[in-house]
Tab-separated table of C-alpha atoms in Angstrom:
chain	number	residue	atom	x	y	z
A	1	MET	CA	64.810	95.148	55.575
A	2	GLU	CA	66.133	96.778	58.640
A	3	LYS	CA	69.848	96.756	59.431
A	4	ILE	CA	70.952	95.962	62.949
A	5	GLN	CA	74.537	96.628	63.902
A	6	ALA	CA	76.262	95.038	66.825
A	7	GLN	CA	79.552	96.294	68.236
A	8	SER	CA	81.353	97.719	65.234
A	9	ASN	CA	85.022	97.149	66.122
A	10	ILE	CA	87.269	95.537	68.736
A	11	LEU	CA	90.762	96.735	69.676
A	12	VAL	CA	93.031	93.751	70.331
A	13	PHE	CA	96.489	93.593	71.921
A	14	LYS	CA	98.288	90.552	70.494
A	15	GLU	CA	101.409	88.541	71.285
A	16	LYS	CA	102.320	86.956	67.920
A	17	ASN	CA	99.006	85.207	67.066
A	18	ARG	CA	97.582	85.075	70.620
A	19	ASN	CA	95.080	87.658	71.881
A	20	VAL	CA	96.341	89.055	75.170
A	21	LYS	CA	93.624	91.662	75.860
A	22	SER	CA	90.765	93.265	73.987
A	23	TRP	CA	88.707	96.405	74.364
A	24	VAL	CA	85.367	97.581	73.005
A	25	LYS	CA	83.519	100.916	73.190
A	26	ASP	CA	83.119	102.240	76.760
A	27	ASP	CA	86.055	100.168	78.120
A	28	PHE	CA	88.889	101.882	80.008
A	29	ILE	CA	92.381	101.638	78.518
A	30	HIS	CA	95.880	102.476	79.776
A	31	PHE	CA	98.742	102.691	77.257
A	32	GLN	CA	101.956	104.528	76.331
A	33	TYR	CA	101.533	107.137	73.585
A	34	VAL	CA	104.116	107.838	70.903
A	35	THR	CA	105.410	110.806	73.012
A	36	THR	CA	106.231	108.221	75.754
A	37	GLN	CA	103.441	109.693	77.937
A	38	TRP	CA	101.127	107.184	79.613
A	39	ILE	CA	97.481	107.863	78.828
A	40	ASP	CA	94.358	106.652	80.632
A	41	GLY	CA	90.962	106.977	79.014
A	42	LYS	CA	87.544	105.633	78.207
A	43	ILE	CA	87.101	104.401	74.625
A	44	LYS	CA	84.313	106.339	72.927
A	45	LYS	CA	84.659	105.010	69.372
A	46	ILE	CA	86.755	102.484	67.463
A	47	THR	CA	87.141	102.955	63.715
A	48	THR	CA	89.018	100.807	61.199
A	49	ASP	CA	92.424	102.265	62.119
A	50	SER	CA	91.925	104.635	65.091
A	51	ILE	CA	90.420	104.860	68.533
A	52	TYR	CA	88.778	107.875	70.103
A	53	ILE	CA	89.195	108.097	73.842
A	54	ASN	CA	88.065	110.518	76.514
A	55	SER	CA	91.336	110.824	78.433
A	56	PHE	CA	91.486	111.510	82.154
A	57	ILE	CA	93.823	111.728	85.092
A	58	LEU	CA	93.252	110.711	88.703
A	59	ARG	CA	94.828	112.950	91.321
A	60	GLN	CA	94.841	112.954	95.082
A	61	ILE	CA	93.918	116.381	96.492
A	62	PRO	CA	92.919	117.545	99.960
A	63	ASN	CA	89.173	118.158	100.576
A	64	GLN	CA	87.726	121.004	102.652
A	65	PHE	CA	88.739	119.171	105.858
A	66	GLY	CA	92.313	118.492	104.721
A	67	PHE	CA	91.830	114.775	104.107
A	68	PRO	CA	93.041	113.288	100.786
A	69	THR	CA	90.349	112.794	98.162
A	70	ILE	CA	90.546	111.377	94.637
A	71	ASP	CA	89.769	113.925	91.935
A	72	THR	CA	89.158	112.982	88.276
A	73	SER	CA	90.067	115.485	85.575
A	74	TRP	CA	88.696	114.712	82.088
A	75	PHE	CA	90.602	116.185	79.154
A	76	GLY	CA	88.135	115.547	76.323
A	77	LEU	CA	88.041	113.466	73.180
A	78	MET	CA	91.366	112.456	71.650
A	79	GLY	CA	91.771	110.602	68.358
A	80	ILE	CA	94.674	108.136	68.282
A	81	HIS	CA	95.888	105.990	65.403
A	82	ILE	CA	96.789	102.476	66.560
A	83	SER	CA	100.367	102.987	65.326
A	84	GLU	CA	100.725	105.770	67.927
A	85	ILE	CA	100.288	103.279	70.734
A	86	ILE	CA	103.874	102.193	71.515
A	87	GLY	CA	103.567	100.378	74.819
A	88	MET	CA	101.266	98.565	77.172
A	89	PRO	CA	101.648	97.903	80.898
A	90	GLY	CA	103.581	94.710	81.619
A	91	ASN	CA	102.343	91.734	83.517
A	92	ARG	CA	102.411	92.739	87.163
A	93	PHE	CA	103.209	89.148	88.202
A	94	ARG	CA	106.369	89.092	86.064
A	95	SER	CA	107.712	92.339	87.472
A	96	GLY	CA	108.434	91.208	91.003
A	97	ILE	CA	111.602	91.857	92.957
A	98	ILE	CA	113.264	88.745	91.501
A	99	GLY	CA	112.625	89.719	87.883
A	100	ASN	CA	113.800	93.287	88.214
A	101	GLY	CA	116.989	92.391	90.146
A	102	THR	CA	116.148	94.146	93.403
A	103	LEU	CA	116.328	90.998	95.499
A	104	PHE	CA	119.837	90.105	94.214
A	105	GLN	CA	121.116	93.671	94.713
A	106	LEU	CA	119.693	93.804	98.207
A	107	ALA	CA	120.952	90.379	99.236
A	108	GLY	CA	124.469	90.859	97.821
A	109	SER	CA	124.988	94.340	99.189
A	110	SER	CA	123.578	93.347	102.605
A	111	TYR	CA	126.016	90.396	102.814
A	112	ILE	CA	128.924	92.676	101.869
A	113	PHE	CA	127.874	95.246	104.518
A	114	VAL	CA	127.438	92.696	107.297
A	115	ASN	CA	130.715	90.918	106.368
A	116	VAL	CA	132.738	94.163	106.389
A	117	LEU	CA	131.069	95.343	109.600
A	118	ASN	CA	131.790	92.012	111.366
A	119	SER	CA	135.414	92.109	110.188
A	120	ILE	CA	135.843	95.627	111.588
A	121	ILE	CA	134.155	94.734	114.897
A	122	LYS	CA	136.313	91.600	115.307
A	123	SER	CA	139.458	93.530	114.201
A	124	ASP	CA	139.985	91.026	111.378
A	125	ASN	CA	141.525	91.865	108.020
A	126	VAL	CA	138.634	92.502	105.590
A	127	PHE	CA	140.775	91.440	102.633
A	128	ARG	CA	142.053	88.095	103.925
A	129	SER	CA	142.031	85.308	101.345
A	130	ASP	CA	138.983	83.343	102.576
A	131	ASN	CA	136.966	86.549	103.006
A	132	ILE	CA	137.832	87.877	99.537
A	133	THR	CA	136.103	84.851	97.966
A	134	SER	CA	132.888	85.483	99.905
A	135	LEU	CA	132.961	89.206	99.076
A	136	GLY	CA	133.588	88.397	95.404
A	137	ILE	CA	130.580	86.067	95.230
A	138	ALA	CA	128.408	88.700	96.943
A	139	ALA	CA	129.659	91.356	94.484
A	140	GLY	CA	128.809	88.995	91.629
A	141	ILE	CA	125.263	88.652	92.944
A	142	VAL	CA	124.968	92.426	93.089
A	143	LEU	CA	126.206	92.604	89.495
A	144	ILE	CA	123.645	90.021	88.373
A	145	GLY	CA	120.937	92.150	90.024
A	146	LYS	CA	122.228	95.296	88.248
A	147	LEU	CA	122.191	93.501	84.875
A	148	GLN	CA	118.651	92.280	85.508
A	149	ALA	CA	117.589	95.843	86.422
A	150	LEU	CA	119.061	97.121	83.145
A	151	LYS	CA	117.176	94.631	80.972
A	152	HIS	CA	113.923	94.719	82.962
A	153	ARG	CA	111.066	96.869	81.666
A	154	PRO	CA	107.789	97.125	83.573
A	155	PHE	CA	105.983	97.663	80.260
A	156	ILE	CA	105.680	95.942	76.912
A	157	ARG	CA	106.964	97.618	73.736
A	158	ILE	CA	104.815	97.147	70.665
A	159	ARG	CA	107.201	95.934	67.998
A	160	LYS	CA	107.625	92.605	66.235
A	161	LYS	CA	106.396	90.245	68.953
A	162	TYR	CA	103.525	92.425	70.230
A	163	SER	CA	100.977	94.325	68.108
A	164	MET	CA	97.724	96.279	68.275
A	165	GLN	CA	94.989	95.362	65.840
A	166	ILE	CA	91.438	96.500	65.192
A	167	ILE	CA	89.009	93.728	64.259
A	168	SER	CA	85.806	94.731	62.523
A	169	THR	CA	82.789	92.760	63.692
A	170	GLN	CA	79.752	94.127	61.901
A	171	ALA	CA	76.673	91.998	62.068
A	172	VAL	CA	73.974	92.752	59.523
A	173	LYS	CA	70.522	91.221	59.674
């Protein structure tokens, strides 16, 4: 009898019990390593507890005519245990200007600037009672934006809710 093996292992990124993304041999992967460095690479082999990737970096360099060109530098094979993967890129649709607080900071600080500028141009008192309320609300909106920026992360930490797992799928005939 002849043994035929299909894809030996699959690397799976999970959110609780739901598969978010999976990779097999020859797929490209982007993740945060235990040293907090982001690594890009092509998966060469997946074992029961590790992945072997050929890591690379893309750089923009000038060509012989001075125009920017993309250059790929390959660094060679790198063995990584799945516990050394500590982060994955976040969902790009969740990391918009509303989620990271930028919109609130921009809107609140713009209102404060325009309000103070108009008061100075009109020779009004900036700190009159009805204006203080408006400035206070705008300052609160800026503070909400700052708090959102503090709690926002553009990447996902692998901890309790998220995990990396290798699934063995050996088919024998």
